[in-house]
PDB file of C-alpha atoms in Angstrom:
ATOM      1  CA  MET A   1    -223.672 -13.895 -63.611  1.00 44.00           C
ATOM      2  CA  ARG A   2    -221.495 -16.051 -61.396  1.00 41.00           C
ATOM      3  CA  TYR A   3    -219.456 -15.173 -58.337  1.00 47.00           C
ATOM      4  CA  GLN A   4    -217.188 -17.802 -56.849  1.00 53.00           C
ATOM      5  CA  HIS A   5    -219.077 -20.437 -58.881  1.00 61.00           C
ATOM      6  CA  LEU A   6    -222.505 -19.287 -57.578  1.00 67.00           C
ATOM      7  CA  ASP A   7    -225.123 -18.362 -60.161  1.00 72.00           C
ATOM      8  CA  LEU A   8    -226.314 -15.055 -58.696  1.00 71.00           C
ATOM      9  CA  ASN A   9    -229.788 -15.602 -60.160  1.00 75.00           C
ATOM     10  CA  LEU A  10    -230.146 -18.329 -57.549  1.00 83.00           C
ATOM     11  CA  LEU A  11    -230.063 -15.694 -54.812  1.00 84.00           C
ATOM     12  CA  VAL A  12    -233.482 -14.477 -55.958  1.00 83.00           C
ATOM     13  CA  ALA A  13    -234.856 -17.999 -55.624  1.00 86.00           C
ATOM     14  CA  LEU A  14    -233.095 -18.485 -52.285  1.00 87.00           C
ATOM     15  CA  GLU A  15    -234.705 -15.335 -50.847  1.00 85.00           C
ATOM     16  CA  VAL A  16    -238.179 -16.474 -51.914  1.00 86.00           C
ATOM     17  CA  LEU A  17    -237.655 -20.055 -50.701  1.00 88.00           C
ATOM     18  CA  LEU A  18    -236.497 -18.888 -47.282  1.00 86.00           C
ATOM     19  CA  ASP A  19    -239.398 -16.481 -47.043  1.00 84.00           C
ATOM     20  CA  GLU A  20    -242.111 -18.960 -48.048  1.00 85.00           C
ATOM     21  CA  GLN A  21    -240.595 -22.176 -46.644  1.00 86.00           C
ATOM     22  CA  ASN A  22    -242.885 -23.943 -49.088  1.00 87.00           C
ATOM     23  CA  ILE A  23    -242.026 -25.255 -52.579  1.00 88.00           C
ATOM     24  CA  THR A  24    -245.504 -24.676 -54.043  1.00 86.00           C
ATOM     25  CA  ARG A  25    -245.847 -21.068 -52.885  1.00 85.00           C
ATOM     26  CA  ALA A  26    -242.242 -20.268 -53.826  1.00 86.00           C
ATOM     27  CA  ALA A  27    -242.825 -21.693 -57.299  1.00 86.00           C
ATOM     28  CA  GLY A  28    -245.843 -19.416 -57.711  1.00 84.00           C
ATOM     29  CA  ARG A  29    -243.872 -16.314 -56.808  1.00 83.00           C
ATOM     30  CA  LEU A  30    -240.924 -17.326 -58.995  1.00 83.00           C
ATOM     31  CA  HIS A  31    -243.210 -18.195 -61.944  1.00 83.00           C
ATOM     32  CA  MET A  32    -241.626 -21.636 -62.117  1.00 86.00           C
ATOM     33  CA  THR A  33    -242.931 -25.191 -61.930  1.00 89.00           C
ATOM     34  CA  GLN A  34    -242.655 -27.054 -58.640  1.00 88.00           C
ATOM     35  CA  SER A  35    -240.129 -29.478 -60.134  1.00 89.00           C
ATOM     36  CA  ALA A  36    -237.977 -26.619 -61.429  1.00 88.00           C
ATOM     37  CA  THR A  37    -238.133 -24.919 -58.035  1.00 88.00           C
ATOM     38  CA  SER A  38    -237.101 -28.161 -56.343  1.00 89.00           C
ATOM     39  CA  GLY A  39    -234.176 -28.361 -58.780  1.00 89.00           C
ATOM     40  CA  VAL A  40    -233.110 -24.826 -57.851  1.00 88.00           C
ATOM     41  CA  LEU A  41    -233.246 -25.756 -54.160  1.00 89.00           C
ATOM     42  CA  ASN A  42    -231.034 -28.770 -54.857  1.00 89.00           C
ATOM     43  CA  ARG A  43    -228.490 -26.552 -56.634  1.00 88.00           C
ATOM     44  CA  LEU A  44    -228.454 -24.199 -53.649  1.00 89.00           C
ATOM     45  CA  ARG A  45    -228.022 -27.131 -51.275  1.00 89.00           C
ATOM     46  CA  ASN A  46    -225.061 -28.371 -53.297  1.00 88.00           C
ATOM     47  CA  TYR A  47    -223.406 -24.955 -53.309  1.00 87.00           C
ATOM     48  CA  PHE A  48    -223.848 -24.244 -49.605  1.00 87.00           C
ATOM     49  CA  ASP A  49    -223.356 -27.908 -48.615  1.00 89.00           C
ATOM     50  CA  ASP A  50    -226.398 -27.566 -46.382  1.00 90.00           C
ATOM     51  CA  ASP A  51    -230.035 -28.694 -46.577  1.00 89.00           C
ATOM     52  CA  LEU A  52    -231.211 -25.071 -46.116  1.00 90.00           C
ATOM     53  CA  LEU A  53    -234.826 -26.281 -45.755  1.00 89.00           C
ATOM     54  CA  THR A  54    -235.716 -29.576 -44.102  1.00 88.00           C
ATOM     55  CA  GLN A  55    -239.058 -31.359 -44.041  1.00 84.00           C
ATOM     56  CA  VAL A  56    -240.592 -31.475 -40.550  1.00 83.00           C
ATOM     57  CA  GLY A  57    -244.030 -33.039 -40.736  1.00 77.00           C
ATOM     58  CA  ARG A  58    -245.921 -31.058 -43.356  1.00 74.00           C
ATOM     59  CA  LYS A  59    -243.696 -27.996 -43.034  1.00 79.00           C
ATOM     60  CA  MET A  60    -240.259 -27.079 -44.304  1.00 85.00           C
ATOM     61  CA  MET A  61    -238.073 -25.541 -41.622  1.00 88.00           C
ATOM     62  CA  PRO A  62    -234.913 -23.475 -42.250  1.00 87.00           C
ATOM     63  CA  THR A  63    -231.607 -24.792 -41.023  1.00 91.00           C
ATOM     64  CA  PRO A  64    -229.389 -22.592 -38.811  1.00 89.00           C
ATOM     65  CA  LEU A  65    -227.311 -21.640 -41.870  1.00 91.00           C
ATOM     66  CA  ALA A  66    -230.451 -20.700 -43.813  1.00 87.00           C
ATOM     67  CA  MET A  67    -231.563 -18.434 -40.985  1.00 87.00           C
ATOM     68  CA  GLU A  68    -228.173 -16.730 -41.039  1.00 88.00           C
ATOM     69  CA  LEU A  69    -228.367 -16.236 -44.801  1.00 87.00           C
ATOM     70  CA  GLN A  70    -231.880 -14.790 -44.998  1.00 83.00           C
ATOM     71  CA  HIS A  71    -231.146 -11.203 -43.962  1.00 80.00           C
ATOM     72  CA  PRO A  72    -227.874 -10.673 -45.892  1.00 83.00           C
ATOM     73  CA  VAL A  73    -229.353 -12.215 -49.073  1.00 83.00           C
ATOM     74  CA  ARG A  74    -232.334  -9.861 -48.853  1.00 77.00           C
ATOM     75  CA  GLU A  75    -230.055  -6.860 -48.332  1.00 76.00           C
ATOM     76  CA  ILE A  76    -227.810  -7.868 -51.264  1.00 77.00           C
ATOM     77  CA  LEU A  77    -230.786  -8.111 -53.629  1.00 76.00           C
ATOM     78  CA  PHE A  78    -232.103  -4.731 -52.548  1.00 71.00           C
ATOM     79  CA  LYS A  79    -228.696  -3.144 -52.963  1.00 70.00           C
ATOM     80  CA  ILE A  80    -228.622  -4.427 -56.545  1.00 70.00           C
ATOM     81  CA  GLN A  81    -232.151  -3.192 -57.193  1.00 66.00           C
ATOM     82  CA  THR A  82    -231.701   0.290 -55.764  1.00 62.00           C
ATOM     83  CA  SER A  83    -228.103   0.935 -56.839  1.00 61.00           C
ATOM     84  CA  ILE A  84    -227.780  -0.790 -60.198  1.00 58.00           C
ATOM     85  CA  ALA A  85    -231.057  -1.991 -61.689  1.00 49.00           C
ATOM     86  CA  ARG A  86    -232.982   1.242 -61.050  1.00 54.00           C
ATOM     87  CA  ARG A  87    -231.757   4.283 -62.930  1.00 53.00           C
ATOM     88  CA  PRO A  88    -233.003   7.370 -61.086  1.00 53.00           C
ATOM     89  CA  ILE A  89    -235.098   9.861 -63.051  1.00 54.00           C
ATOM     90  CA  ASP A  90    -236.127  12.932 -61.110  1.00 65.00           C
ATOM     91  CA  GLU A  91    -238.875  14.173 -63.427  1.00 85.00           C
ATOM     92  CA  PRO A  92    -242.309  12.493 -63.321  1.00 89.00           C
ATOM     93  CA  ALA A  93    -243.117  13.815 -66.790  1.00 90.00           C
ATOM     94  CA  THR A  94    -240.336  11.729 -68.371  1.00 90.00           C
ATOM     95  CA  SER A  95    -240.337   8.770 -65.983  1.00 90.00           C
ATOM     96  CA  LYS A  96    -241.174   5.304 -67.309  1.00 88.00           C
ATOM     97  CA  ARG A  97    -241.377   3.654 -63.906  1.00 89.00           C
ATOM     98  CA  HIS A  98    -243.687   0.712 -63.245  1.00 91.00           C
ATOM     99  CA  PHE A  99    -245.267   0.470 -59.796  1.00 92.00           C
ATOM    100  CA  ARG A 100    -246.668  -2.748 -58.311  1.00 92.00           C
ATOM    101  CA  ILE A 101    -249.339  -1.952 -55.744  1.00 94.00           C
ATOM    102  CA  MET A 102    -251.128  -4.401 -53.480  1.00 93.00           C
ATOM    103  CA  ALA A 103    -254.565  -2.961 -52.744  1.00 93.00           C
ATOM    104  CA  SER A 104    -258.138  -4.173 -52.391  1.00 90.00           C
ATOM    105  CA  ASP A 105    -260.857  -3.382 -54.894  1.00 89.00           C
ATOM    106  CA  TYR A 106    -262.348  -1.132 -52.199  1.00 91.00           C
ATOM    107  CA  VAL A 107    -259.196   1.038 -52.032  1.00 93.00           C
ATOM    108  CA  ILE A 108    -258.938   1.152 -55.827  1.00 94.00           C
ATOM    109  CA  ASN A 109    -262.560   2.240 -56.138  1.00 91.00           C
ATOM    110  CA  ILE A 110    -262.734   4.923 -53.468  1.00 91.00           C
ATOM    111  CA  MET A 111    -259.259   6.427 -53.913  1.00 92.00           C
ATOM    112  CA  LEU A 112    -256.650   4.972 -56.261  1.00 95.00           C
ATOM    113  CA  LYS A 113    -258.712   5.415 -59.417  1.00 95.00           C
ATOM    114  CA  ASP A 114    -258.594   9.172 -58.742  1.00 94.00           C
ATOM    115  CA  VAL A 115    -254.853   9.040 -58.026  1.00 96.00           C
ATOM    116  CA  LEU A 116    -254.156   7.313 -61.336  1.00 96.00           C
ATOM    117  CA  ARG A 117    -256.256   9.817 -63.233  1.00 95.00           C
ATOM    118  CA  GLY A 118    -254.225  12.684 -61.789  1.00 93.00           C
ATOM    119  CA  VAL A 119    -250.900  10.915 -62.301  1.00 95.00           C
ATOM    120  CA  HIS A 120    -251.752  10.241 -65.950  1.00 95.00           C
ATOM    121  CA  GLN A 121    -252.102  13.968 -66.595  1.00 94.00           C
ATOM    122  CA  HIS A 122    -248.607  14.771 -65.287  1.00 93.00           C
ATOM    123  CA  ALA A 123    -246.695  11.505 -65.818  1.00 94.00           C
ATOM    124  CA  PRO A 124    -248.329   9.609 -68.706  1.00 94.00           C
ATOM    125  CA  ASN A 125    -245.506   7.069 -69.022  1.00 92.00           C
ATOM    126  CA  ILE A 126    -245.694   5.769 -65.453  1.00 93.00           C
ATOM    127  CA  THR A 127    -247.494   2.410 -65.426  1.00 94.00           C
ATOM    128  CA  PHE A 128    -249.187   0.431 -62.670  1.00 94.00           C
ATOM    129  CA  GLU A 129    -250.024  -3.140 -61.741  1.00 93.00           C
ATOM    130  CA  PHE A 130    -252.536  -3.910 -59.000  1.00 93.00           C
ATOM    131  CA  ILE A 131    -252.132  -7.113 -57.007  1.00 89.00           C
ATOM    132  CA  ALA A 132    -254.905  -8.554 -54.841  1.00 86.00           C
ATOM    133  CA  PRO A 133    -254.131  -8.775 -51.108  1.00 83.00           C
ATOM    134  CA  ASP A 134    -253.058 -12.207 -49.891  1.00 76.00           C
ATOM    135  CA  HIS A 135    -251.030 -13.920 -47.183  1.00 75.00           C
ATOM    136  CA  GLN A 136    -247.765 -13.355 -49.100  1.00 75.00           C
ATOM    137  CA  ALA A 137    -247.930  -9.571 -48.706  1.00 79.00           C
ATOM    138  CA  SER A 138    -245.226  -9.274 -46.038  1.00 81.00           C
ATOM    139  CA  GLY A 139    -242.745 -11.413 -47.928  1.00 80.00           C
ATOM    140  CA  MET A 140    -243.447  -9.682 -51.222  1.00 82.00           C
ATOM    141  CA  LEU A 141    -242.916  -6.218 -49.750  1.00 84.00           C
ATOM    142  CA  ASN A 142    -239.747  -7.282 -47.935  1.00 81.00           C
ATOM    143  CA  SER A 143    -238.330  -8.886 -51.088  1.00 75.00           C
ATOM    144  CA  GLY A 144    -239.173  -6.003 -53.423  1.00 77.00           C
ATOM    145  CA  GLU A 145    -241.884  -7.807 -55.387  1.00 80.00           C
ATOM    146  CA  LEU A 146    -244.207  -5.023 -54.252  1.00 87.00           C
ATOM    147  CA  ASP A 147    -243.495  -1.303 -54.378  1.00 90.00           C
ATOM    148  CA  ILE A 148    -246.500  -0.175 -52.356  1.00 93.00           C
ATOM    149  CA  MET A 149    -248.979  -1.877 -50.068  1.00 94.00           C
ATOM    150  CA  ILE A 150    -252.234  -0.227 -48.978  1.00 95.00           C
ATOM    151  CA  ALA A 151    -254.124  -2.118 -46.289  1.00 91.00           C
ATOM    152  CA  PRO A 152    -255.608  -1.901 -42.786  1.00 90.00           C
ATOM    153  CA  GLU A 153    -253.132  -1.238 -40.003  1.00 90.00           C
ATOM    154  CA  ARG A 154    -253.095  -4.829 -38.744  1.00 86.00           C
ATOM    155  CA  PHE A 155    -251.647  -6.029 -42.069  1.00 87.00           C
ATOM    156  CA  MET A 156    -248.748  -3.572 -42.246  1.00 90.00           C
ATOM    157  CA  VAL A 157    -245.217  -5.033 -42.344  1.00 87.00           C
ATOM    158  CA  ALA A 158    -243.454  -4.221 -39.082  1.00 85.00           C
ATOM    159  CA  GLU A 159    -239.969  -4.019 -40.658  1.00 84.00           C
ATOM    160  CA  GLN A 160    -240.957  -1.406 -43.250  1.00 89.00           C
ATOM    161  CA  PRO A 161    -242.132   2.229 -43.015  1.00 92.00           C
ATOM    162  CA  SER A 162    -245.825   3.058 -43.211  1.00 94.00           C
ATOM    163  CA  GLU A 163    -248.133   6.048 -42.892  1.00 94.00           C
ATOM    164  CA  LEU A 164    -251.803   6.513 -42.028  1.00 95.00           C
ATOM    165  CA  LEU A 165    -253.966   7.435 -45.018  1.00 95.00           C
ATOM    166  CA  PHE A 166    -257.503   7.627 -43.618  1.00 94.00           C
ATOM    167  CA  GLU A 167    -259.947   6.118 -41.166  1.00 94.00           C
ATOM    168  CA  GLU A 168    -263.047   4.159 -42.137  1.00 93.00           C
ATOM    169  CA  GLN A 169    -266.042   2.538 -40.477  1.00 93.00           C
ATOM    170  CA  PHE A 170    -268.187  -0.425 -41.413  1.00 94.00           C
ATOM    171  CA  VAL A 171    -271.932   0.002 -41.945  1.00 96.00           C
ATOM    172  CA  CYS A 172    -274.830  -2.358 -42.590  1.00 96.00           C
ATOM    173  CA  VAL A 173    -276.635  -2.164 -45.920  1.00 97.00           C
ATOM    174  CA  VAL A 174    -280.047  -3.552 -46.931  1.00 96.00           C
ATOM    175  CA  TRP A 175    -282.443  -3.344 -49.867  1.00 96.00           C
ATOM    176  CA  ASP A 176    -284.577  -0.219 -49.532  1.00 95.00           C
ATOM    177  CA  GLU A 177    -287.781  -2.307 -49.562  1.00 95.00           C
ATOM    178  CA  ASN A 178    -286.556  -4.873 -47.055  1.00 94.00           C
ATOM    179  CA  PRO A 179    -289.747  -5.728 -45.118  1.00 91.00           C
ATOM    180  CA  GLU A 180    -287.913  -7.088 -42.072  1.00 92.00           C
ATOM    181  CA  ILE A 181    -286.245  -3.845 -40.934  1.00 91.00           C
ATOM    182  CA  GLY A 182    -287.758  -0.524 -39.923  1.00 87.00           C
ATOM    183  CA  HIS A 183    -286.153   2.842 -39.332  1.00 89.00           C
ATOM    184  CA  THR A 184    -283.464   1.350 -37.087  1.00 92.00           C
ATOM    185  CA  LEU A 185    -281.437  -1.837 -37.236  1.00 93.00           C
ATOM    186  CA  THR A 186    -281.340  -3.547 -33.851  1.00 93.00           C
ATOM    187  CA  LEU A 187    -278.913  -6.200 -32.703  1.00 92.00           C
ATOM    188  CA  ASP A 188    -281.826  -8.653 -32.622  1.00 92.00           C
ATOM    189  CA  ASP A 189    -282.532  -7.849 -36.288  1.00 93.00           C
ATOM    190  CA  TRP A 190    -278.864  -8.334 -37.087  1.00 93.00           C
ATOM    191  CA  LYS A 191    -278.797 -11.755 -35.414  1.00 92.00           C
ATOM    192  CA  ARG A 192    -282.158 -12.865 -36.848  1.00 93.00           C
ATOM    193  CA  LEU A 193    -281.645 -12.111 -40.525  1.00 94.00           C
ATOM    194  CA  GLY A 194    -279.381 -13.770 -43.069  1.00 95.00           C
ATOM    195  CA  HIS A 195    -276.134 -12.105 -44.135  1.00 95.00           C
ATOM    196  CA  ILE A 196    -274.144 -11.685 -47.318  1.00 95.00           C
ATOM    197  CA  SER A 197    -270.388 -11.686 -46.795  1.00 93.00           C
ATOM    198  CA  VAL A 198    -267.097 -11.928 -48.696  1.00 91.00           C
ATOM    199  CA  ALA A 199    -264.175 -14.352 -48.818  1.00 87.00           C
ATOM    200  CA  PHE A 200    -261.015 -13.860 -50.845  1.00 82.00           C
ATOM    201  CA  GLY A 201    -258.714 -16.164 -52.781  1.00 74.00           C
ATOM    202  CA  ARG A 202    -258.282 -19.897 -52.636  1.00 75.00           C
ATOM    203  CA  GLU A 203    -257.701 -19.664 -48.910  1.00 74.00           C
ATOM    204  CA  ARG A 204    -261.225 -18.192 -48.523  1.00 82.00           C
ATOM    205  CA  ARG A 205    -259.970 -15.436 -46.259  1.00 81.00           C
ATOM    206  CA  PRO A 206    -262.920 -13.560 -44.724  1.00 82.00           C
ATOM    207  CA  GLY A 207    -263.303  -9.813 -44.891  1.00 80.00           C
ATOM    208  CA  LEU A 208    -261.957  -7.719 -42.034  1.00 82.00           C
ATOM    209  CA  GLU A 209    -265.449  -7.187 -40.644  1.00 88.00           C
ATOM    210  CA  GLN A 210    -265.705 -10.940 -39.979  1.00 86.00           C
ATOM    211  CA  ASN A 211    -262.597 -10.762 -37.789  1.00 82.00           C
ATOM    212  CA  LEU A 212    -264.053  -7.778 -35.919  1.00 86.00           C
ATOM    213  CA  PHE A 213    -267.367  -9.547 -35.344  1.00 88.00           C
ATOM    214  CA  SER A 214    -265.538 -12.640 -34.097  1.00 87.00           C
ATOM    215  CA  GLU A 215    -263.462 -10.525 -31.722  1.00 86.00           C
ATOM    216  CA  ALA A 216    -266.736  -9.028 -30.425  1.00 84.00           C
ATOM    217  CA  GLY A 217    -268.083 -12.540 -29.806  1.00 87.00           C
ATOM    218  CA  LEU A 218    -270.713 -12.343 -32.559  1.00 86.00           C
ATOM    219  CA  SER A 219    -271.504 -14.803 -35.312  1.00 88.00           C
ATOM    220  CA  ARG A 220    -273.582 -14.227 -38.456  1.00 90.00           C
ATOM    221  CA  ARG A 221    -275.857 -16.604 -40.304  1.00 91.00           C
ATOM    222  CA  LEU A 222    -274.180 -16.455 -43.699  1.00 93.00           C
ATOM    223  CA  GLU A 223    -276.540 -17.198 -46.583  1.00 95.00           C
ATOM    224  CA  VAL A 224    -274.398 -15.885 -49.460  1.00 95.00           C
ATOM    225  CA  VAL A 225    -270.606 -15.569 -49.676  1.00 93.00           C
ATOM    226  CA  ALA A 226    -269.249 -13.495 -52.572  1.00 92.00           C
ATOM    227  CA  HIS A 227    -265.668 -12.777 -53.669  1.00 90.00           C
ATOM    228  CA  SER A 228    -265.839  -8.968 -53.753  1.00 90.00           C
ATOM    229  CA  TYR A 229    -267.450  -6.180 -51.742  1.00 92.00           C
ATOM    230  CA  HIS A 230    -268.673  -4.772 -55.044  1.00 93.00           C
ATOM    231  CA  SER A 231    -270.982  -7.782 -55.425  1.00 93.00           C
ATOM    232  CA  LEU A 232    -272.806  -7.200 -52.148  1.00 95.00           C
ATOM    233  CA  PRO A 233    -275.151  -4.305 -53.098  1.00 96.00           C
ATOM    234  CA  MET A 234    -276.558  -6.108 -56.144  1.00 96.00           C
ATOM    235  CA  LEU A 235    -277.004  -9.324 -54.165  1.00 97.00           C
ATOM    236  CA  LEU A 236    -279.111  -7.473 -51.572  1.00 97.00           C
ATOM    237  CA  LEU A 237    -281.762  -6.304 -54.031  1.00 97.00           C
ATOM    238  CA  GLY A 238    -285.089  -8.084 -53.649  1.00 96.00           C
ATOM    239  CA  THR A 239    -284.044  -9.898 -50.445  1.00 96.00           C
ATOM    240  CA  SER A 240    -284.315  -9.448 -46.667  1.00 95.00           C
ATOM    241  CA  ARG A 241    -280.579 -10.014 -46.189  1.00 96.00           C
ATOM    242  CA  ILE A 242    -277.956  -7.721 -44.651  1.00 96.00           C
ATOM    243  CA  ALA A 243    -274.421  -6.931 -45.815  1.00 95.00           C
ATOM    244  CA  THR A 244    -271.644  -5.237 -43.848  1.00 95.00           C
ATOM    245  CA  MET A 245    -269.278  -3.095 -45.895  1.00 93.00           C
ATOM    246  CA  HIS A 246    -267.148   0.050 -45.828  1.00 94.00           C
ATOM    247  CA  ARG A 247    -269.051   3.307 -45.310  1.00 95.00           C
ATOM    248  CA  ARG A 248    -267.550   5.112 -48.313  1.00 94.00           C
ATOM    249  CA  LEU A 249    -268.237   2.229 -50.690  1.00 94.00           C
ATOM    250  CA  ALA A 250    -271.769   1.788 -49.360  1.00 96.00           C
ATOM    251  CA  ALA A 251    -272.462   5.502 -49.893  1.00 95.00           C
ATOM    252  CA  GLN A 252    -271.329   5.257 -53.522  1.00 93.00           C
ATOM    253  CA  TYR A 253    -273.700   2.379 -54.254  1.00 95.00           C
ATOM    254  CA  ALA A 254    -276.582   3.989 -52.328  1.00 96.00           C
ATOM    255  CA  MET A 255    -276.512   6.823 -54.876  1.00 95.00           C
ATOM    256  CA  LEU A 256    -277.038   4.316 -57.688  1.00 95.00           C
ATOM    257  CA  LEU A 257    -279.228   1.583 -56.174  1.00 96.00           C
ATOM    258  CA  PRO A 258    -282.282   1.433 -53.855  1.00 97.00           C
ATOM    259  CA  LEU A 259    -280.374   0.752 -50.637  1.00 97.00           C
ATOM    260  CA  ARG A 260    -280.585   1.793 -47.005  1.00 96.00           C
ATOM    261  CA  ILE A 261    -277.552   2.245 -44.774  1.00 97.00           C
ATOM    262  CA  TYR A 262    -277.565   1.668 -41.016  1.00 96.00           C
ATOM    263  CA  PRO A 263    -274.916   1.884 -38.306  1.00 95.00           C
ATOM    264  CA  VAL A 264    -273.622  -1.519 -37.249  1.00 93.00           C
ATOM    265  CA  PRO A 265    -275.626  -2.363 -34.078  1.00 91.00           C
ATOM    266  CA  VAL A 266    -272.447  -3.125 -32.109  1.00 89.00           C
ATOM    267  CA  ASP A 267    -269.362  -1.035 -31.461  1.00 87.00           C
ATOM    268  CA  LEU A 268    -266.589  -2.005 -33.872  1.00 86.00           C
ATOM    269  CA  PRO A 269    -263.104  -0.445 -33.917  1.00 87.00           C
ATOM    270  CA  VAL A 270    -262.446   2.213 -36.533  1.00 90.00           C
ATOM    271  CA  MET A 271    -260.507   0.771 -39.478  1.00 90.00           C
ATOM    272  CA  ARG A 272    -257.249   2.633 -40.134  1.00 93.00           C
ATOM    273  CA  GLU A 273    -256.011   2.321 -43.710  1.00 94.00           C
ATOM    274  CA  PHE A 274    -252.229   2.644 -44.156  1.00 95.00           C
ATOM    275  CA  ILE A 275    -249.752   2.901 -47.011  1.00 95.00           C
ATOM    276  CA  GLY A 276    -246.555   0.862 -46.630  1.00 94.00           C
ATOM    277  CA  TRP A 277    -243.382   0.726 -48.710  1.00 92.00           C
ATOM    278  CA  HIS A 278    -239.861  -0.667 -48.521  1.00 86.00           C
ATOM    279  CA  ARG A 279    -237.382   1.524 -46.664  1.00 84.00           C
ATOM    280  CA  SER A 280    -235.037   1.583 -49.673  1.00 80.00           C
ATOM    281  CA  MET A 281    -237.570   3.805 -51.477  1.00 84.00           C
ATOM    282  CA  ASN A 282    -237.282   6.599 -48.924  1.00 86.00           C
ATOM    283  CA  THR A 283    -234.827   8.462 -51.153  1.00 82.00           C
ATOM    284  CA  ASP A 284    -236.558   7.613 -54.442  1.00 87.00           C
ATOM    285  CA  PRO A 285    -237.834  10.924 -55.928  1.00 89.00           C
ATOM    286  CA  ILE A 286    -240.475   9.364 -58.188  1.00 91.00           C
ATOM    287  CA  PHE A 287    -241.861   7.235 -55.372  1.00 92.00           C
ATOM    288  CA  SER A 288    -241.947  10.276 -53.082  1.00 92.00           C
ATOM    289  CA  TRP A 289    -243.851  12.211 -55.734  1.00 94.00           C
ATOM    290  CA  LEU A 290    -246.366   9.385 -56.171  1.00 95.00           C
ATOM    291  CA  LYS A 291    -246.804   8.924 -52.409  1.00 94.00           C
ATOM    292  CA  GLU A 292    -247.563  12.627 -52.059  1.00 94.00           C
ATOM    293  CA  LYS A 293    -250.346  12.207 -54.647  1.00 94.00           C
ATOM    294  CA  ILE A 294    -251.786   9.213 -52.783  1.00 95.00           C
ATOM    295  CA  VAL A 295    -251.661  10.951 -49.388  1.00 94.00           C
ATOM    296  CA  ALA A 296    -253.228  14.129 -50.812  1.00 93.00           C
ATOM    297  CA  CYS A 297    -256.063  12.127 -52.334  1.00 91.00           C
ATOM    298  CA  ALA A 298    -256.673  10.308 -49.063  1.00 88.00           C
ATOM    299  CA  ILE A 299    -256.853  13.618 -47.194  1.00 84.00           C
TER     300      ILE A 299
END
C-alpha cells in the first residue's frame, strides 16, 4: 500500500530501525539480510530527504527529524494493528488468537505450563510462542512484536502497563553428599567453594543473581557457566560446587534429585516478577481473559 508515494510497509522497518539504531539488530527483527535492510534505509532516506540515522563512531545516531518521527510512526502502526488488523472476538472458546510471550524457562516451568494447560481446556484454538528474554525486550514490546512480557521488575518497560505477579527469593543448592558443607552454609563456605552459574544468549548476559551479588560487593569463583537454570541441579551432582537459583525451581528439583537447599548467606533483595503488556491491549477482551488466568495462577 502506498500513501503519497510512500510504501507503508516501510513504516514497519522505520520503526524498528529507529528503535535499534543498528542495521544488524534491525535486520534480525525484520527477518531480512543486512544488505536488504540497508536498502530499505536508503529508500526511507530518499523519501524523507534526510539521513534519519548517521554513523557516529561505532554507533548510528538518529537525526532530529528521525527523533520527531519515532513516536508518531509507532502510534500509527499500533492504530493499524488494534483497529484494522485485529478482528475482535469476545469468546475464548472460538478465538484463534496467537500470543507472543517473552518469558524465561524458569517462569515457563513454575507457572506458564500450568496456565497453558488450563487455557487449552477452555480455548483450544489459542496458540502461543515463547521468546527468550534479551536486550531487545523494551523495543519489541513497544513496537507490538511482543504481546506479553514476564520478567523481574527491573526489566519492565516504563512506558507500558505492568502488574506484580509474585515474589521470589534466591537460594543456594548443593549435592546432598557434598563433603565441604555441613548443616549450614556460611559466607566463608560460599566464598571458598566453586560456583555454577548461568549466562544467556550471544551477549552472555548473567543471571539476575549475579547482578545482585555484584551490587552487594561479592564475587564468585565461577567454575562452570551453563545456559539455563535447569542445567544447574544436574551439574551439581557428584561435586562440591554451589549453584544459586530461584527457590521454587530449586524445590522442584530437590524432589527429584539428591540436593540440599540453603539460604543465601547474604541478604539479597526479594525478586518481584511482573507481567507487562502494551497499553493498546487494555480493552482487548481475549487478552484480559488470558491475563486473568496468568494472575490467578501466580496467586
